[in-house]
Amino acid sequence: MRTPRAPAVPCDAPGGSAVRIERLDLRLIRLPLVRFFETSFGRVHDRTFVLVTAHGEGEMGYGECVADADPYYSSETTETSWHIIERFLAPRVIGVEFTHPREVFPALRAVRGHNMAKAAVEMAAWDLFARQQGAPLARVLGGTRAAIASGVSIGIQNSLEELAERIGIELAAGYRRIKIKIKPGWDASAVDMVRSRFGSIPLMADANAAYHLSDAGHLAALDRFDLMMIEQPLGYDDVADHAVLQRRLKTPICLDESIHTVKIAAEAIAQGACRIINIKPGRVGGHGESVRLHDLCASHGVPVWHGGMLESGIGRAHNLHLSSLPNFTLPGDVAASKRYFVPDLIDPPIEVGPDGMIPVPSGPGIGVSVVSDRVERATERRLSLRRS
Ligand code: OSB
Ligand code: MG
């Protein structure tokens, strides 16, 4: 078993510092989105996800599985994550004493892939552990920031006029950088419009794997817009072609979908396939792997930022805590609740200040209050798992 790193702040509560999950509850949740969200792989109007709660010693921890209803961003879906958690992950964690939640991911090693399912369980264990310690999750993770810089991700719109309107709204709200989604047919024209209407704002573009290496010339034409980065232009499972493409672009490439493991990130960095990495704990198997990925990038001088997966306030709170680590030096896709869900599952919701900053919650664990009757109303199916 790997023990990657000592906690930045040792947790030595008098009752001992182990974590043991006595019961895992799964809920399939569906929440309507305030506004549709469109990427190069399609448009969604609601968010369906598995909410995991881990119970132990009278406390509970939350984990939000970021797998979506469809296998378009990644191969996992809400149904595969449910199946994998129920059949393969729950039996490996329920009733097991872990001295630290960073031991949970290595304990799931026999199960290949399914990082989103693993992350939901692992992150619930971190929240449970932090609450048992009476500490904010950020402190247990080694976070050093009290507030994080927030950016927004703006989907593909019906028209450039509509895109300009959305960007105006988000800039007025204080967000520190704008990311627009691009795809063939909605790329140079969109970026050109943004530059001519909004000038030199911090701007980036996310292609969600919509291009091929044969589009290198087309992508190089975006260099003149001075983007902060272009996110995941090529295939979700590709590193080698990104390395070729990066040599042809002035614009830094940021990898998202391609980075499934810390090892792949090390290869991508060594090959020069990217200059920036987007960390989503769901994509790499949870907080423990995210911290390892963060540290790897820091040791190579590769800046990271926190990605988003249209999470409810529960997943969003997890993301805020992780974003407090020192190498998250670029604004993340961790924005206010009201951009996505009204009402959110938490109250008060996550809000961004006029300076584009979001405070990291300071209470125990993820430090937000989940409204149980909202969770109840959004639940389409439930299952309670104990040691058999
Ligand atoms: O590629 O970063 C992405 C949403 C769903 C799936 C993939 C991505 C996104 C986003 C939205 O860009 C980020 C957010 O605001 O949560
Ligand atoms: Mg992305």
Tab-separated table of C-alpha atoms and ligand atoms in Angstrom:
chain	number	residue	atom	x	y	z
A	1	MET	CA	0.000	0.000	0.000
A	2	ARG	CA	1.298	3.451	-0.883
A	3	THR	CA	1.591	6.122	1.745
A	4	PRO	CA	2.226	9.085	-0.513
A	5	ARG	CA	2.653	11.939	1.907
A	6	ALA	CA	2.350	12.920	5.516
A	7	PRO	CA	-0.573	15.255	6.275
A	8	ALA	CA	0.498	18.905	6.336
A	9	VAL	CA	-1.127	19.218	9.738
A	10	PRO	CA	-0.956	16.052	11.836
A	11	CYS	CA	-4.337	15.032	13.155
A	12	ASP	CA	-4.001	13.681	16.646
A	13	ALA	CA	-7.444	13.919	18.160
A	14	PRO	CA	-7.621	12.212	21.567
A	15	GLY	CA	-10.061	9.546	20.344
A	16	GLY	CA	-7.502	8.310	17.805
A	17	SER	CA	-7.472	9.356	14.185
A	18	ALA	CA	-8.681	6.335	12.251
A	19	VAL	CA	-11.729	6.399	10.006
A	20	ARG	CA	-14.182	3.522	9.745
A	21	ILE	CA	-17.285	3.616	7.553
A	22	GLU	CA	-20.097	1.685	9.227
A	23	ARG	CA	-22.704	2.352	6.550
A	24	LEU	CA	-22.750	3.811	3.031
A	25	ASP	CA	-25.944	5.323	1.634
A	26	LEU	CA	-26.398	5.944	-2.079
A	27	ARG	CA	-28.953	8.260	-3.623
A	28	LEU	CA	-29.602	8.931	-7.277
A	29	ILE	CA	-30.245	12.666	-7.448
A	30	ARG	CA	-31.659	14.717	-10.295
A	31	LEU	CA	-31.530	18.502	-10.259
A	32	PRO	CA	-32.676	20.811	-13.062
A	33	LEU	CA	-29.994	23.257	-14.248
A	34	VAL	CA	-30.874	26.955	-14.088
A	35	ARG	CA	-29.771	27.178	-17.722
A	36	PHE	CA	-28.701	24.571	-20.262
A	37	PHE	CA	-24.989	23.787	-20.536
A	38	GLU	CA	-23.497	22.869	-23.890
A	39	THR	CA	-20.067	21.445	-24.672
A	40	SER	CA	-18.599	19.946	-27.832
A	41	PHE	CA	-20.287	16.655	-26.842
A	42	GLY	CA	-23.796	17.989	-26.325
A	43	ARG	CA	-26.322	20.046	-24.380
A	44	VAL	CA	-27.695	19.149	-20.927
A	45	HIS	CA	-30.665	20.608	-19.063
A	46	ASP	CA	-30.310	18.789	-15.769
A	47	ARG	CA	-27.714	17.052	-13.659
A	48	THR	CA	-28.096	13.454	-12.518
A	49	PHE	CA	-25.553	12.111	-10.043
A	50	VAL	CA	-24.994	9.631	-7.235
A	51	LEU	CA	-24.727	11.171	-3.783
A	52	VAL	CA	-22.814	9.035	-1.288
A	53	THR	CA	-22.992	9.440	2.470
A	54	ALA	CA	-20.541	7.595	4.702
A	55	HIS	CA	-21.615	7.039	8.296
A	56	GLY	CA	-19.361	6.314	11.263
A	57	GLU	CA	-19.208	7.092	14.975
A	58	GLY	CA	-22.340	9.227	14.837
A	59	GLU	CA	-20.928	11.478	12.092
A	60	MET	CA	-21.458	11.466	8.352
A	61	GLY	CA	-19.442	12.490	5.338
A	62	TYR	CA	-20.620	13.414	1.830
A	63	GLY	CA	-19.254	12.470	-1.560
A	64	GLU	CA	-20.783	13.591	-4.868
A	65	CYS	CA	-20.064	11.344	-7.821
A	66	VAL	CA	-19.320	13.492	-10.876
A	67	ALA	CA	-20.241	10.817	-13.435
A	68	ASP	CA	-23.110	12.058	-15.598
A	69	ALA	CA	-26.124	10.263	-17.045
A	70	ASP	CA	-24.281	9.799	-20.369
A	71	PRO	CA	-20.770	8.437	-21.069
A	72	TYR	CA	-19.686	11.475	-23.134
A	73	TYR	CA	-17.212	13.310	-20.920
A	74	SER	CA	-15.875	9.987	-19.612
A	75	SER	CA	-16.819	6.326	-19.880
A	76	GLU	CA	-18.460	6.319	-16.451
A	77	THR	CA	-22.161	7.071	-15.970
A	78	THR	CA	-24.463	7.417	-12.973
A	79	GLU	CA	-25.542	3.807	-13.458
A	80	THR	CA	-22.025	2.377	-13.782
A	81	SER	CA	-20.904	4.295	-10.709
A	82	TRP	CA	-23.872	3.023	-8.719
A	83	HIS	CA	-23.155	-0.552	-9.805
A	84	ILE	CA	-19.418	-0.332	-9.071
A	85	ILE	CA	-19.927	1.274	-5.672
A	86	GLU	CA	-22.605	-1.204	-4.644
A	87	ARG	CA	-20.920	-4.375	-5.880
A	88	PHE	CA	-17.190	-3.688	-5.639
A	89	LEU	CA	-16.276	-0.616	-3.621
A	90	ALA	CA	-18.644	-0.758	-0.651
A	91	PRO	CA	-17.501	-4.282	0.369
A	92	ARG	CA	-13.882	-3.053	0.344
A	93	VAL	CA	-14.480	-0.113	2.660
A	94	ILE	CA	-17.431	-0.828	4.948
A	95	GLY	CA	-16.223	-1.892	8.403
A	96	VAL	CA	-12.551	-1.479	7.452
A	97	GLU	CA	-10.399	0.659	9.726
A	98	PHE	CA	-8.261	3.117	7.758
A	99	THR	CA	-5.692	5.066	9.739
A	100	HIS	CA	-6.150	7.910	7.258
A	101	PRO	CA	-8.523	8.544	4.315
A	102	ARG	CA	-5.550	8.600	1.954
A	103	GLU	CA	-5.509	4.810	2.390
A	104	VAL	CA	-8.945	4.424	0.814
A	105	PHE	CA	-7.914	4.810	-2.851
A	106	PRO	CA	-5.058	2.259	-2.620
A	107	ALA	CA	-7.507	-0.167	-0.938
A	108	LEU	CA	-9.657	-0.031	-4.099
A	109	ARG	CA	-6.757	-0.923	-6.356
A	110	ALA	CA	-8.174	-4.286	-7.432
A	111	VAL	CA	-10.942	-2.424	-9.259
A	112	ARG	CA	-9.573	-1.013	-12.496
A	113	GLY	CA	-10.610	2.454	-13.547
A	114	HIS	CA	-13.962	3.767	-12.308
A	115	ASN	CA	-12.233	6.730	-10.737
A	116	MET	CA	-15.439	8.737	-10.387
A	117	ALA	CA	-17.112	5.953	-8.424
A	118	LYS	CA	-13.982	5.559	-6.279
A	119	ALA	CA	-13.719	9.309	-5.719
A	120	ALA	CA	-17.304	9.578	-4.449
A	121	VAL	CA	-16.597	7.000	-1.741
A	122	GLU	CA	-13.097	8.280	-0.987
A	123	MET	CA	-14.207	11.903	-0.696
A	124	ALA	CA	-17.043	10.919	1.654
A	125	ALA	CA	-14.391	9.226	3.810
A	126	TRP	CA	-12.290	12.438	3.855
A	127	ASP	CA	-15.309	14.520	4.875
A	128	LEU	CA	-16.201	11.988	7.589
A	129	PHE	CA	-12.600	11.934	8.841
A	130	ALA	CA	-12.302	15.734	8.911
A	131	ARG	CA	-15.602	16.033	10.810
A	132	GLN	CA	-14.432	13.438	13.329
A	133	GLN	CA	-11.307	15.570	13.799
A	134	GLY	CA	-13.441	18.708	14.099
A	135	ALA	CA	-11.258	20.217	11.357
A	136	PRO	CA	-12.110	21.842	8.027
A	137	LEU	CA	-11.317	19.496	5.154
A	138	ALA	CA	-8.873	22.067	3.715
A	139	ARG	CA	-6.688	21.752	6.796
A	140	VAL	CA	-6.635	17.952	6.619
A	141	LEU	CA	-5.745	18.142	2.895
A	142	GLY	CA	-2.866	20.570	3.503
A	143	GLY	CA	-4.585	23.687	2.147
A	144	THR	CA	-3.003	27.073	2.749
A	145	ARG	CA	-5.507	29.595	1.348
A	146	ALA	CA	-8.596	31.039	3.067
A	147	ALA	CA	-10.289	32.024	-0.209
A	148	ILE	CA	-9.951	30.894	-3.794
A	149	ALA	CA	-10.063	32.780	-7.104
A	150	SER	CA	-13.089	31.846	-9.166
A	151	GLY	CA	-13.484	31.623	-12.917
A	152	VAL	CA	-16.508	30.596	-14.976
A	153	SER	CA	-17.055	28.097	-17.730
A	154	ILE	CA	-19.501	29.367	-20.348
A	155	GLY	CA	-21.035	26.784	-22.620
A	156	ILE	CA	-21.699	27.000	-26.333
A	157	GLN	CA	-24.627	29.379	-26.894
A	158	ASN	CA	-27.305	29.754	-29.559
A	159	SER	CA	-25.551	32.811	-31.000
A	160	LEU	CA	-22.456	34.979	-30.563
A	161	GLU	CA	-24.754	37.735	-29.318
A	162	GLU	CA	-25.982	35.431	-26.538
A	163	LEU	CA	-22.369	34.516	-25.702
A	164	ALA	CA	-21.456	38.207	-25.383
A	165	GLU	CA	-24.426	38.730	-23.089
A	166	ARG	CA	-23.397	35.814	-20.809
A	167	ILE	CA	-19.807	37.028	-20.615
A	168	GLY	CA	-20.962	40.552	-19.719
A	169	ILE	CA	-23.037	39.134	-16.854
A	170	GLU	CA	-20.171	37.020	-15.470
A	171	LEU	CA	-17.571	39.793	-15.695
A	172	ALA	CA	-19.958	42.126	-13.858
A	173	ALA	CA	-20.320	39.456	-11.148
A	174	GLY	CA	-16.547	39.665	-10.548
A	175	TYR	CA	-15.290	36.359	-11.990
A	176	ARG	CA	-11.535	36.328	-12.495
A	177	ARG	CA	-11.365	34.561	-15.824
A	178	ILE	CA	-13.697	33.493	-18.568
A	179	LYS	CA	-13.560	30.077	-20.185
A	180	ILE	CA	-15.598	29.475	-23.275
A	181	LYS	CA	-16.368	26.116	-24.757
A	182	ILE	CA	-15.291	25.654	-28.353
A	183	LYS	CA	-15.830	23.107	-31.131
A	184	PRO	CA	-15.295	23.137	-34.895
A	185	GLY	CA	-17.561	25.910	-36.216
A	186	TRP	CA	-17.662	27.686	-32.827
A	187	ASP	CA	-14.030	28.564	-32.189
A	188	ALA	CA	-12.119	31.394	-33.919
A	189	SER	CA	-15.338	33.355	-34.523
A	190	ALA	CA	-16.314	33.105	-30.845
A	191	VAL	CA	-12.835	33.983	-29.529
A	192	ASP	CA	-12.536	36.848	-32.018
A	193	MET	CA	-15.882	38.250	-30.895
A	194	VAL	CA	-14.854	38.052	-27.211
A	195	ARG	CA	-11.526	39.793	-27.848
A	196	SER	CA	-13.104	42.563	-29.892
A	197	ARG	CA	-15.957	43.134	-27.418
A	198	PHE	CA	-14.142	42.605	-24.099
A	199	GLY	CA	-10.481	43.315	-24.858
A	200	SER	CA	-7.656	41.615	-22.988
A	201	ILE	CA	-9.689	39.855	-20.259
A	202	PRO	CA	-8.220	36.609	-18.851
A	203	LEU	CA	-9.671	34.207	-21.420
A	204	MET	CA	-9.286	30.523	-22.239
A	205	ALA	CA	-11.045	27.951	-24.418
A	206	ASP	CA	-12.052	24.341	-23.696
A	207	ALA	CA	-12.522	21.998	-26.654
A	208	ASN	CA	-13.464	18.847	-24.734
A	209	ALA	CA	-11.516	16.703	-27.203
A	210	ALA	CA	-13.298	17.991	-30.314
A	211	TYR	CA	-10.234	18.212	-32.625
A	212	HIS	CA	-7.662	15.975	-34.284
A	213	LEU	CA	-3.960	16.468	-34.843
A	214	SER	CA	-4.796	17.243	-38.486
A	215	ASP	CA	-6.478	20.435	-37.156
A	216	ALA	CA	-3.113	21.705	-35.835
A	217	GLY	CA	-2.977	24.543	-38.364
A	218	HIS	CA	-6.522	25.599	-37.514
A	219	LEU	CA	-5.723	25.562	-33.772
A	220	ALA	CA	-2.452	27.461	-34.305
A	221	ALA	CA	-4.550	30.267	-35.803
A	222	LEU	CA	-5.945	30.815	-32.275
A	223	ASP	CA	-2.453	31.825	-31.074
A	224	ARG	CA	-3.071	35.404	-32.157
A	225	PHE	CA	-5.819	35.762	-29.520
A	226	ASP	CA	-3.387	35.336	-26.646
A	227	LEU	CA	-5.476	32.814	-24.720
A	228	MET	CA	-4.289	31.797	-21.241
A	229	MET	CA	-4.530	28.206	-22.450
A	230	ILE	CA	-6.483	25.845	-24.665
A	231	GLU	CA	-7.979	22.970	-22.702
A	232	GLN	CA	-8.060	19.397	-24.038
A	233	PRO	CA	-8.060	20.063	-27.775
A	234	LEU	CA	-7.446	16.400	-28.752
A	235	GLY	CA	-8.635	12.916	-27.784
A	236	TYR	CA	-9.662	12.106	-24.207
A	237	ASP	CA	-7.177	9.229	-24.009
A	238	ASP	CA	-4.392	10.873	-25.929
A	239	VAL	CA	-1.074	12.226	-24.690
A	240	ALA	CA	1.298	11.698	-27.621
A	241	ASP	CA	-0.618	13.838	-30.129
A	242	HIS	CA	-0.934	16.635	-27.584
A	243	ALA	CA	2.872	16.624	-27.307
A	244	VAL	CA	3.134	17.080	-31.079
A	245	LEU	CA	0.459	19.770	-31.051
A	246	GLN	CA	2.022	21.690	-28.146
A	247	ARG	CA	5.205	22.072	-30.212
A	248	ARG	CA	3.159	23.772	-32.907
A	249	LEU	CA	1.233	26.132	-30.609
A	250	LYS	CA	2.345	29.206	-28.703
A	251	THR	CA	-0.787	28.901	-26.558
A	252	PRO	CA	-0.226	26.590	-23.566
A	253	ILE	CA	-2.186	23.340	-23.671
A	254	CYS	CA	-4.019	22.363	-20.471
A	255	LEU	CA	-5.037	18.727	-20.157
A	256	ASP	CA	-8.329	17.725	-18.534
A	257	GLU	CA	-9.870	14.451	-19.855
A	258	SER	CA	-6.458	12.866	-20.587
A	259	ILE	CA	-5.231	13.006	-17.008
A	260	HIS	CA	-6.788	9.890	-15.412
A	261	THR	CA	-3.859	9.049	-13.188
A	262	VAL	CA	-0.831	10.638	-11.596
A	263	LYS	CA	1.332	8.409	-13.775
A	264	ILE	CA	-0.241	9.674	-16.999
A	265	ALA	CA	0.283	13.226	-15.743
A	266	ALA	CA	3.981	12.463	-15.206
A	267	GLU	CA	4.193	11.128	-18.778
A	268	ALA	CA	2.337	14.129	-20.183
A	269	ILE	CA	4.699	16.520	-18.407
A	270	ALA	CA	7.776	14.551	-19.499
A	271	GLN	CA	6.585	14.525	-23.126
A	272	GLY	CA	5.717	18.214	-23.130
A	273	ALA	CA	2.064	17.423	-23.916
A	274	CYS	CA	0.811	20.277	-21.730
A	275	ARG	CA	2.039	23.223	-19.675
A	276	ILE	CA	-0.941	23.387	-17.306
A	277	ILE	CA	-3.123	20.705	-15.692
A	278	ASN	CA	-6.768	20.844	-14.646
A	279	ILE	CA	-7.421	18.787	-11.502
A	280	LYS	CA	-10.831	17.215	-10.956
A	281	PRO	CA	-10.801	14.788	-8.043
A	282	GLY	CA	-13.525	12.679	-9.666
A	283	ARG	CA	-11.348	12.074	-12.719
A	284	VAL	CA	-8.332	10.809	-10.747
A	285	GLY	CA	-10.033	8.870	-7.936
A	286	GLY	CA	-10.476	11.407	-5.143
A	287	HIS	CA	-8.659	13.808	-2.867
A	288	GLY	CA	-5.671	11.571	-2.106
A	289	GLU	CA	-4.762	11.211	-5.788
A	290	SER	CA	-5.528	14.893	-6.398
A	291	VAL	CA	-3.048	15.907	-3.715
A	292	ARG	CA	-0.428	13.611	-5.269
A	293	LEU	CA	-1.153	15.097	-8.707
A	294	HIS	CA	-0.969	18.610	-7.267
A	295	ASP	CA	2.401	17.834	-5.672
A	296	LEU	CA	3.761	16.238	-8.851
A	297	CYS	CA	2.812	19.322	-10.882
A	298	ALA	CA	4.306	21.635	-8.235
A	299	SER	CA	7.600	19.744	-8.368
A	300	HIS	CA	7.732	20.298	-12.155
A	301	GLY	CA	6.670	23.932	-12.057
A	302	VAL	CA	3.365	23.081	-13.789
A	303	PRO	CA	0.530	25.287	-12.457
A	304	VAL	CA	-2.824	23.657	-11.765
A	305	TRP	CA	-6.396	24.852	-11.434
A	306	HIS	CA	-9.539	23.146	-10.183
A	307	GLY	CA	-11.988	21.953	-12.808
A	308	GLY	CA	-15.738	21.624	-12.361
A	309	MET	CA	-18.350	19.053	-13.322
A	310	LEU	CA	-21.555	21.032	-12.730
A	311	GLU	CA	-21.549	19.850	-9.123
A	312	SER	CA	-24.185	20.679	-6.551
A	313	GLY	CA	-23.040	22.658	-3.519
A	314	ILE	CA	-21.816	19.430	-1.926
A	315	GLY	CA	-19.266	18.609	-4.628
A	316	ARG	CA	-18.533	22.314	-5.057
A	317	ALA	CA	-17.616	22.557	-1.342
A	318	HIS	CA	-15.191	19.633	-1.723
A	319	ASN	CA	-13.628	21.461	-4.689
A	320	LEU	CA	-13.198	24.662	-2.671
A	321	HIS	CA	-11.271	22.840	0.045
A	322	LEU	CA	-8.972	21.113	-2.434
A	323	SER	CA	-8.428	24.408	-4.294
A	324	SER	CA	-6.878	25.866	-1.142
A	325	LEU	CA	-3.643	23.928	-1.786
A	326	PRO	CA	-0.709	26.160	-2.808
A	327	ASN	CA	-0.149	25.121	-6.441
A	328	PHE	CA	-3.753	25.983	-7.451
A	329	THR	CA	-2.413	29.273	-8.770
A	330	LEU	CA	-4.900	29.807	-11.606
A	331	PRO	CA	-8.623	30.618	-11.129
A	332	GLY	CA	-10.732	27.445	-11.085
A	333	ASP	CA	-14.130	26.418	-12.470
A	334	VAL	CA	-15.535	26.589	-8.940
A	335	ALA	CA	-18.264	29.198	-9.215
A	336	ALA	CA	-21.365	30.274	-7.273
A	337	SER	CA	-24.207	27.799	-6.732
A	338	LYS	CA	-26.765	30.081	-8.369
A	339	ARG	CA	-25.160	29.696	-11.791
A	340	TYR	CA	-26.308	26.064	-11.693
A	341	PHE	CA	-29.055	25.273	-9.201
A	342	VAL	CA	-31.728	27.381	-7.497
A	343	PRO	CA	-32.136	26.263	-4.849
A	344	ASP	CA	-28.917	24.346	-4.316
A	345	LEU	CA	-28.803	21.314	-1.985
A	346	ILE	CA	-26.912	23.451	0.541
A	347	ASP	CA	-27.992	26.553	2.424
A	348	PRO	CA	-26.483	29.105	2.471
A	349	PRO	CA	-25.356	28.541	-1.112
A	350	ILE	CA	-21.781	29.125	-2.309
A	351	GLU	CA	-21.387	32.720	-3.395
A	352	VAL	CA	-18.641	34.677	-5.096
A	353	GLY	CA	-17.584	38.096	-3.832
A	354	PRO	CA	-17.358	41.171	-6.086
A	355	ASP	CA	-13.597	40.498	-6.134
A	356	GLY	CA	-14.186	37.083	-7.724
A	357	MET	CA	-13.101	35.240	-4.580
A	358	ILE	CA	-14.937	32.466	-2.709
A	359	PRO	CA	-14.084	31.858	0.956
A	360	VAL	CA	-13.167	28.280	1.880
A	361	PRO	CA	-15.745	27.107	4.460
A	362	SER	CA	-14.249	27.011	7.946
A	363	GLY	CA	-16.538	24.530	9.738
A	364	PRO	CA	-15.691	20.831	10.220
A	365	GLY	CA	-15.437	18.671	7.093
A	366	ILE	CA	-16.742	20.299	3.921
A	367	GLY	CA	-18.306	22.922	6.200
A	368	VAL	CA	-21.612	23.489	4.403
A	369	SER	CA	-25.185	22.733	5.558
A	370	VAL	CA	-27.041	20.218	3.436
A	371	VAL	CA	-30.820	20.782	3.338
A	372	SER	CA	-32.219	17.302	3.875
A	373	ASP	CA	-35.702	17.914	2.493
A	374	ARG	CA	-34.208	19.283	-0.752
A	375	VAL	CA	-32.067	16.156	-1.009
A	376	GLU	CA	-35.172	14.085	-0.275
A	377	ARG	CA	-37.215	15.771	-3.004
A	378	ALA	CA	-34.437	15.336	-5.577
A	379	THR	CA	-33.895	11.630	-4.777
A	380	GLU	CA	-35.043	9.183	-7.459
A	381	ARG	CA	-33.637	6.009	-5.881
A	382	ARG	CA	-31.817	5.054	-2.704
A	383	LEU	CA	-29.852	2.187	-1.228
A	384	SER	CA	-28.317	1.643	2.181
A	385	LEU	CA	-25.243	-0.592	2.405
A	386	ARG	CA	-23.892	-2.255	5.540
A	387	ARG	CA	-21.378	-5.014	6.177
A	388	SER	CA	-22.911	-8.252	4.904
B	1	OSB	O1	-14.568	19.991	-19.466
B	1	OSB	O2	-14.382	21.196	-17.764
B	1	OSB	C1	-15.079	20.479	-18.482
B	1	OSB	C2	-18.700	20.488	-17.264
B	1	OSB	C3	-19.041	19.168	-17.449
B	1	OSB	C4	-18.117	18.310	-18.002
B	1	OSB	C5	-16.842	18.779	-18.357
B	1	OSB	C6	-16.490	20.103	-18.148
B	1	OSB	C7	-17.452	20.966	-17.627
B	1	OSB	C8	-17.222	22.390	-17.435
B	1	OSB	C9	-18.102	23.107	-16.441
B	1	OSB	O3	-16.449	23.054	-18.092
B	1	OSB	C10	-17.381	23.436	-15.202
B	1	OSB	C11	-18.322	23.875	-14.125
B	1	OSB	O4	-18.705	25.044	-14.160
B	1	OSB	O5	-18.683	23.065	-13.246
B	2	MG	MG	-12.551	20.616	-19.541
